[in-house]
Coordinates of C-alpha atoms in Angstrom, one line a residue:
M8 CA 19.2 6.0 -18.9
S9 CA 19.7 3.1 -21.3
Q10 CA 17.1 0.6 -20.1
E11 CA 19.0 -2.6 -21.1
M12 CA 22.1 -1.5 -19.7
C13 CA 21.1 -1.2 -16.0
T14 CA 20.6 -4.4 -14.0
V15 CA 17.7 -4.2 -11.7
A16 CA 17.8 -6.5 -8.5
V17 CA 14.4 -7.8 -7.4
V18 CA 14.3 -9.0 -3.9
V19 CA 11.5 -11.5 -2.8
P20 CA 11.3 -12.6 0.7
V21 CA 9.5 -16.0 1.0
Y22 CA 8.0 -17.8 4.0
N23 CA 5.5 -20.6 3.6
S24 CA 4.0 -19.3 0.2
D25 CA 3.8 -22.5 -1.7
D26 CA 0.4 -21.4 -3.1
T27 CA 1.7 -18.0 -4.5
I28 CA 5.3 -18.0 -4.9
G29 CA 5.4 -19.8 -8.4
E30 CA 3.0 -17.1 -9.8
C31 CA 5.0 -14.2 -8.2
I32 CA 8.3 -15.3 -9.6
S33 CA 6.7 -16.0 -13.1
S34 CA 5.5 -12.4 -13.1
I35 CA 9.0 -11.2 -12.6
Q36 CA 10.3 -13.4 -15.1
K37 CA 7.9 -12.1 -17.7
Q38 CA 9.0 -8.5 -17.4
T39 CA 9.5 -6.7 -20.7
Y40 CA 12.6 -5.2 -19.0
T41 CA 15.0 -8.2 -19.0
A42 CA 18.2 -7.1 -17.3
L43 CA 17.2 -8.5 -13.9
Q44 CA 18.7 -10.2 -11.0
I45 CA 16.0 -12.0 -9.1
I46 CA 17.0 -12.8 -5.6
V47 CA 14.5 -15.1 -3.7
V48 CA 15.2 -15.5 -0.1
D49 CA 13.6 -18.5 1.5
D50 CA 13.3 -17.5 5.2
G51 CA 13.2 -21.0 6.7
S52 CA 9.9 -22.1 4.9
T53 CA 8.5 -25.4 6.2
D54 CA 6.2 -26.1 3.3
G55 CA 7.3 -26.6 -0.4
S56 CA 8.3 -23.0 -1.1
G57 CA 11.9 -23.6 -1.1
D58 CA 11.6 -26.5 -3.5
I59 CA 9.4 -24.3 -5.9
C60 CA 12.1 -21.5 -5.8
D61 CA 15.0 -24.0 -6.6
R62 CA 13.1 -25.5 -9.4
M63 CA 12.4 -22.2 -11.1
A64 CA 16.0 -21.2 -10.5
S65 CA 17.4 -24.2 -12.3
A66 CA 15.4 -23.0 -15.3
D67 CA 16.4 -19.4 -15.3
S68 CA 20.1 -18.0 -14.6
R69 CA 18.8 -14.8 -13.6
I70 CA 17.3 -16.3 -10.4
V71 CA 19.6 -16.8 -7.2
V72 CA 17.8 -18.6 -4.3
I73 CA 19.1 -18.0 -0.6
H74 CA 18.0 -20.4 2.1
Q75 CA 18.3 -19.1 5.6
Q76 CA 17.0 -20.0 9.0
N77 CA 13.8 -18.1 9.7
R78 CA 14.6 -14.5 10.9
G79 CA 11.6 -12.5 9.8
R80 CA 10.6 -10.7 6.7
T81 CA 12.8 -7.6 7.2
A82 CA 15.9 -9.5 7.8
A83 CA 15.0 -11.6 4.6
R84 CA 14.9 -8.6 2.6
Y85 CA 18.1 -7.4 3.8
S86 CA 19.8 -10.8 3.0
G87 CA 18.5 -10.1 -0.5
V88 CA 20.0 -6.7 -0.6
A89 CA 23.4 -7.8 0.6
A90 CA 23.4 -10.4 -2.2
A91 CA 22.3 -7.8 -4.9
T92 CA 24.9 -6.5 -7.5
G93 CA 22.4 -4.2 -9.6
Q94 CA 22.6 -0.6 -9.5
W95 CA 18.9 -0.4 -8.7
L96 CA 16.6 -2.6 -6.6
T97 CA 13.0 -3.2 -5.9
F98 CA 11.0 -5.6 -3.6
V99 CA 8.2 -7.9 -4.3
D100 CA 6.3 -9.8 -1.7
S101 CA 5.9 -13.5 -2.2
D102 CA 2.1 -13.4 -2.5
D103 CA 2.0 -10.4 -4.8
T104 CA 2.8 -10.0 -8.6
L105 CA 4.0 -7.4 -11.0
P106 CA 2.3 -6.0 -14.3
V107 CA 4.4 -6.9 -17.4
D108 CA 5.9 -3.4 -17.8
A109 CA 6.2 -2.6 -14.1
I110 CA 10.0 -2.6 -14.0
R111 CA 10.5 -0.9 -17.5
N112 CA 8.3 1.9 -16.1
L113 CA 10.2 2.4 -13.0
V114 CA 13.4 2.4 -14.7
E115 CA 12.4 4.9 -17.2
H116 CA 12.3 7.4 -14.3
A117 CA 15.5 6.4 -12.8
S118 CA 18.4 8.9 -13.3
D119 CA 21.6 10.1 -11.6
D120 CA 19.8 12.9 -9.8
T121 CA 17.6 10.7 -7.8
D122 CA 17.9 7.7 -5.3
I123 CA 14.2 7.0 -5.3
V124 CA 11.4 6.3 -7.8
L125 CA 8.1 6.0 -6.2
G126 CA 5.7 3.8 -8.1
N127 CA 1.9 4.1 -7.9
G128 CA 2.1 7.9 -7.7
Q129 CA -1.8 8.1 -8.0
S130 CA -2.0 6.9 -4.5
L131 CA -0.8 10.5 -3.5
A132 CA -4.1 12.5 -3.4
G133 CA -4.1 15.6 -5.6
E134 CA -0.4 15.2 -6.6
Q135 CA 0.5 15.2 -10.3
R136 CA 4.2 16.2 -10.2
S137 CA 6.9 14.0 -11.7
V138 CA 9.5 15.2 -9.3
I139 CA 9.0 16.2 -5.5
P140 CA 11.7 17.8 -3.6
I141 CA 13.2 15.7 -0.8
E142 CA 12.3 18.2 1.8
E143 CA 8.6 18.1 0.9
F144 CA 8.7 14.4 0.3
R145 CA 9.8 13.9 3.8
H146 CA 6.8 15.4 5.2
K147 CA 4.7 13.0 3.0
A148 CA 6.8 10.2 4.3
V149 CA 6.2 11.0 8.0
R150 CA 2.4 11.1 7.3
A151 CA 2.8 7.8 5.5
E152 CA 0.7 9.1 2.4
G153 CA -0.3 6.9 -0.3
T154 CA 2.0 4.0 -0.8
I155 CA 4.9 5.8 1.1
G156 CA 5.5 3.4 3.9
V157 CA 5.6 0.2 2.0
P158 CA 8.8 -1.1 0.5
W159 CA 7.2 -2.7 -2.7
G160 CA 6.1 -0.8 -5.8
S161 CA 9.2 1.5 -5.8
L162 CA 12.7 1.5 -7.2
Y163 CA 15.8 2.4 -5.0
R164 CA 19.4 3.0 -5.6
R165 CA 21.0 -0.1 -4.1
Q166 CA 23.9 1.9 -2.3
L167 CA 21.1 3.6 -0.3
L168 CA 19.9 0.5 1.2
T169 CA 22.3 0.0 4.0
H170 CA 21.9 -2.4 7.0
Y171 CA 20.8 0.6 9.1
L172 CA 17.3 0.7 7.2
F173 CA 16.5 -2.8 8.2
D174 CA 18.0 -3.0 11.5
L175 CA 14.8 -3.5 13.6
P176 CA 14.0 -6.3 16.2
R177 CA 12.0 -9.2 14.7
G178 CA 9.0 -8.2 17.0
I179 CA 8.4 -5.1 14.9
M180 CA 6.2 -6.8 12.3
M181 CA 3.6 -4.0 11.7
G182 CA 4.8 -0.5 10.7
E183 CA 8.5 -1.8 10.1
D184 CA 8.1 -0.7 6.4
Y185 CA 7.3 2.8 7.8
I186 CA 10.4 3.0 9.8
F187 CA 12.3 1.8 6.7
W188 CA 10.8 4.7 4.7
L189 CA 11.7 7.2 7.4
R190 CA 15.4 6.1 7.6
L191 CA 15.4 6.0 3.8
V192 CA 14.3 9.5 3.1
F193 CA 16.6 11.1 5.7
S194 CA 19.6 9.1 4.2
T195 CA 19.5 11.0 0.8
E196 CA 19.4 14.7 -0.2
K197 CA 18.1 13.9 -3.8
D198 CA 14.8 14.7 -5.0
V199 CA 12.1 11.9 -5.6
H200 CA 10.9 10.8 -8.9
I201 CA 7.1 9.9 -9.1
I202 CA 5.3 7.8 -11.8
Y203 CA 1.4 7.5 -12.2
K204 CA 1.0 3.9 -13.5
D205 CA 0.1 0.7 -12.0
V206 CA 3.3 -1.0 -11.2
Y207 CA 2.4 -3.5 -8.6
C208 CA -0.5 -6.0 -8.0
K209 CA -1.0 -6.5 -4.4
G210 CA -2.2 -9.8 -2.9
P211 CA -4.2 -10.5 0.3
D212 CA -2.7 -8.7 3.2
H213 CA -2.8 -11.2 6.0
T214 CA -0.6 -9.4 8.5
S215 CA -2.6 -6.0 8.8
N216 CA -5.8 -8.1 9.1
S217 CA -4.6 -10.3 12.0
F218 CA -2.4 -7.9 13.8
V219 CA -3.4 -6.8 17.3
W220 CA -2.5 -3.3 18.1
T221 CA -1.5 -2.3 21.7
A222 CA -0.6 1.0 23.3
N223 CA 2.8 -0.5 24.1
Y224 CA 3.5 -1.5 20.4
A225 CA 2.4 1.9 19.2
Q226 CA 4.9 3.7 21.6
Q227 CA 7.7 1.5 20.3
L228 CA 6.9 2.6 16.7
Q229 CA 7.0 6.2 18.0
D230 CA 10.4 5.7 19.7
Y231 CA 11.8 4.4 16.6
R232 CA 10.0 7.2 14.6
L233 CA 11.9 9.8 16.8
Q234 CA 15.2 8.0 16.2
A235 CA 14.7 7.9 12.4
I236 CA 14.4 11.8 12.3
P237 CA 17.4 13.8 13.0
E238 CA 17.1 15.4 16.5
G239 CA 17.7 18.9 15.1
E240 CA 14.7 18.6 12.6
L241 CA 12.2 17.0 14.7
A242 CA 10.3 20.2 15.4
K243 CA 9.6 20.5 11.5
Y244 CA 7.7 17.3 11.7
E245 CA 5.7 17.4 14.8
A246 CA 2.4 18.1 13.2
D247 CA 3.0 15.2 10.7
M248 CA 3.8 12.8 13.3
F249 CA 0.9 13.8 15.4
Q250 CA -1.3 12.8 12.5
D251 CA 0.0 9.3 12.1
R252 CA 0.2 8.8 15.8
V253 CA -3.6 9.5 16.0
A254 CA -4.2 6.8 13.1
N255 CA -2.3 4.4 15.5
L256 CA -4.2 5.4 18.3
F257 CA -7.4 4.4 16.7
A258 CA -5.8 1.1 15.6
V259 CA -5.1 0.6 19.4
A260 CA -8.7 1.7 20.5
T261 CA -10.4 -0.9 18.1
W262 CA -8.2 -3.7 19.3
S263 CA -7.5 -3.1 22.9
R264 CA -9.9 -2.3 26.0
R265 CA -9.9 1.0 27.3
R266 CA -8.1 0.3 30.5
E267 CA -5.2 -1.1 28.5
W268 CA -4.5 2.2 26.6
A269 CA -6.3 5.1 28.6
E270 CA -3.5 5.4 31.1
S271 CA -0.5 4.4 28.7
K272 CA 2.4 6.9 27.9
F273 CA 1.3 6.6 24.3
Y274 CA -2.2 8.1 24.8
K275 CA -1.1 10.6 27.5
D276 CA 1.5 12.0 25.1
I277 CA -0.8 12.3 22.3
V278 CA -3.3 14.3 24.6
A279 CA -0.7 16.7 25.8
D280 CA 0.8 17.1 22.3
S281 CA -2.8 18.0 20.9
K282 CA -2.9 20.9 23.4
R283 CA 0.7 21.9 22.8
L284 CA 0.5 22.0 19.0
A285 CA -3.0 23.2 19.1
I286 CA -4.3 20.4 16.9
P287 CA -7.5 19.1 18.6
L288 CA -9.1 15.8 17.8
S289 CA -12.2 16.0 15.8
A290 CA -15.8 15.6 17.3
R291 CA -16.1 12.1 15.6
Q292 CA -12.7 11.2 16.8
R293 CA -13.3 12.2 20.4
L294 CA -16.7 10.3 20.2
V295 CA -15.3 7.1 18.9
L296 CA -12.5 7.1 21.7
W297 CA -15.3 7.5 24.3
L298 CA -17.7 5.0 23.2
P299 CA -18.1 2.7 26.1
S300 CA -17.2 -0.7 24.7
L301 CA -14.6 -2.4 22.4
R302 CA -17.3 -3.7 20.2
L303 CA -18.7 -0.2 19.5
R304 CA -15.4 1.4 18.9
R305 CA -14.6 -1.5 16.4
A306 CA -18.1 -1.0 14.6
A307 CA -17.5 2.7 14.4
G308 CA -14.0 2.2 13.0
S309 CA -15.3 -0.2 10.3
I310 CA -18.2 2.3 9.3
A311 CA -15.7 5.2 9.1
T312 CA -13.4 3.0 7.0
F313 CA -16.2 2.0 4.8
F314 CA -17.4 5.7 4.1
H315 CA -13.7 7.0 3.7
S316 CA -13.4 4.2 0.9
L317 CA -16.6 5.5 -0.9
K318 CA -15.3 9.1 -0.7
N319 CA -12.1 8.0 -2.3
K320 CA -13.6 6.1 -5.3

């Protein structure tokens, strides 16, 4: 594909980011790939974010600013998608930046035989292939491997990004990107192209650090997950779903008191499916779940995360 012939739309949802949005947009402007449409969606900011965006747009004709009432990040992303005219599209969060060659590296792997270019392929453990068959990639997506499950750092064919991918209640604010990916990978039959370069610089993740998981919320995500996978194919992905549900269970167990999740449908379904699928929880997992206090479970989770990070360095 001729790199300078293909316009790429870069969608940036913004809400009260006046301390980071200038640097974010500047990193997009400085891309060595210049055929860009930069769509900034001011989602009802109450600080100076909107003014910063307008000033930068007045100096760069590639920047389009949309001001809307606050509707949440997912709705803001879709507003940007709906305004985009480029053949390909990527997302950048307002507190993040792009390496200078990020979009060029992504576009170099775009072609007629793919709808998705996954950036940061090094996040997929043990993976080295430049193309992964869509059937196999779907299993990885259900397991949320690596950076699958976040919208940033990848390139998408714009026509694939229909309203359906973003149609979630505003209250779904953690795990909504995962549902986006599930709907995405079951909306195409084309294989996924992978690149193994740093194409994204992630800023501080405030949402995951402050979000309080509950069993009811985890069950809502499971319901949306089941709806995203075609009913006739659910059986193929049960083991993958189980793996991610257990990860969500431990998020719940480190934020909620036992009486709030031990009798929930979410927990009981996991116990039943563990037996039905013959996938037992590990001894360590069972021990953490049975620790008598929230404080101990949270401490055990922090220690496990620490040693897991050392193992993967």
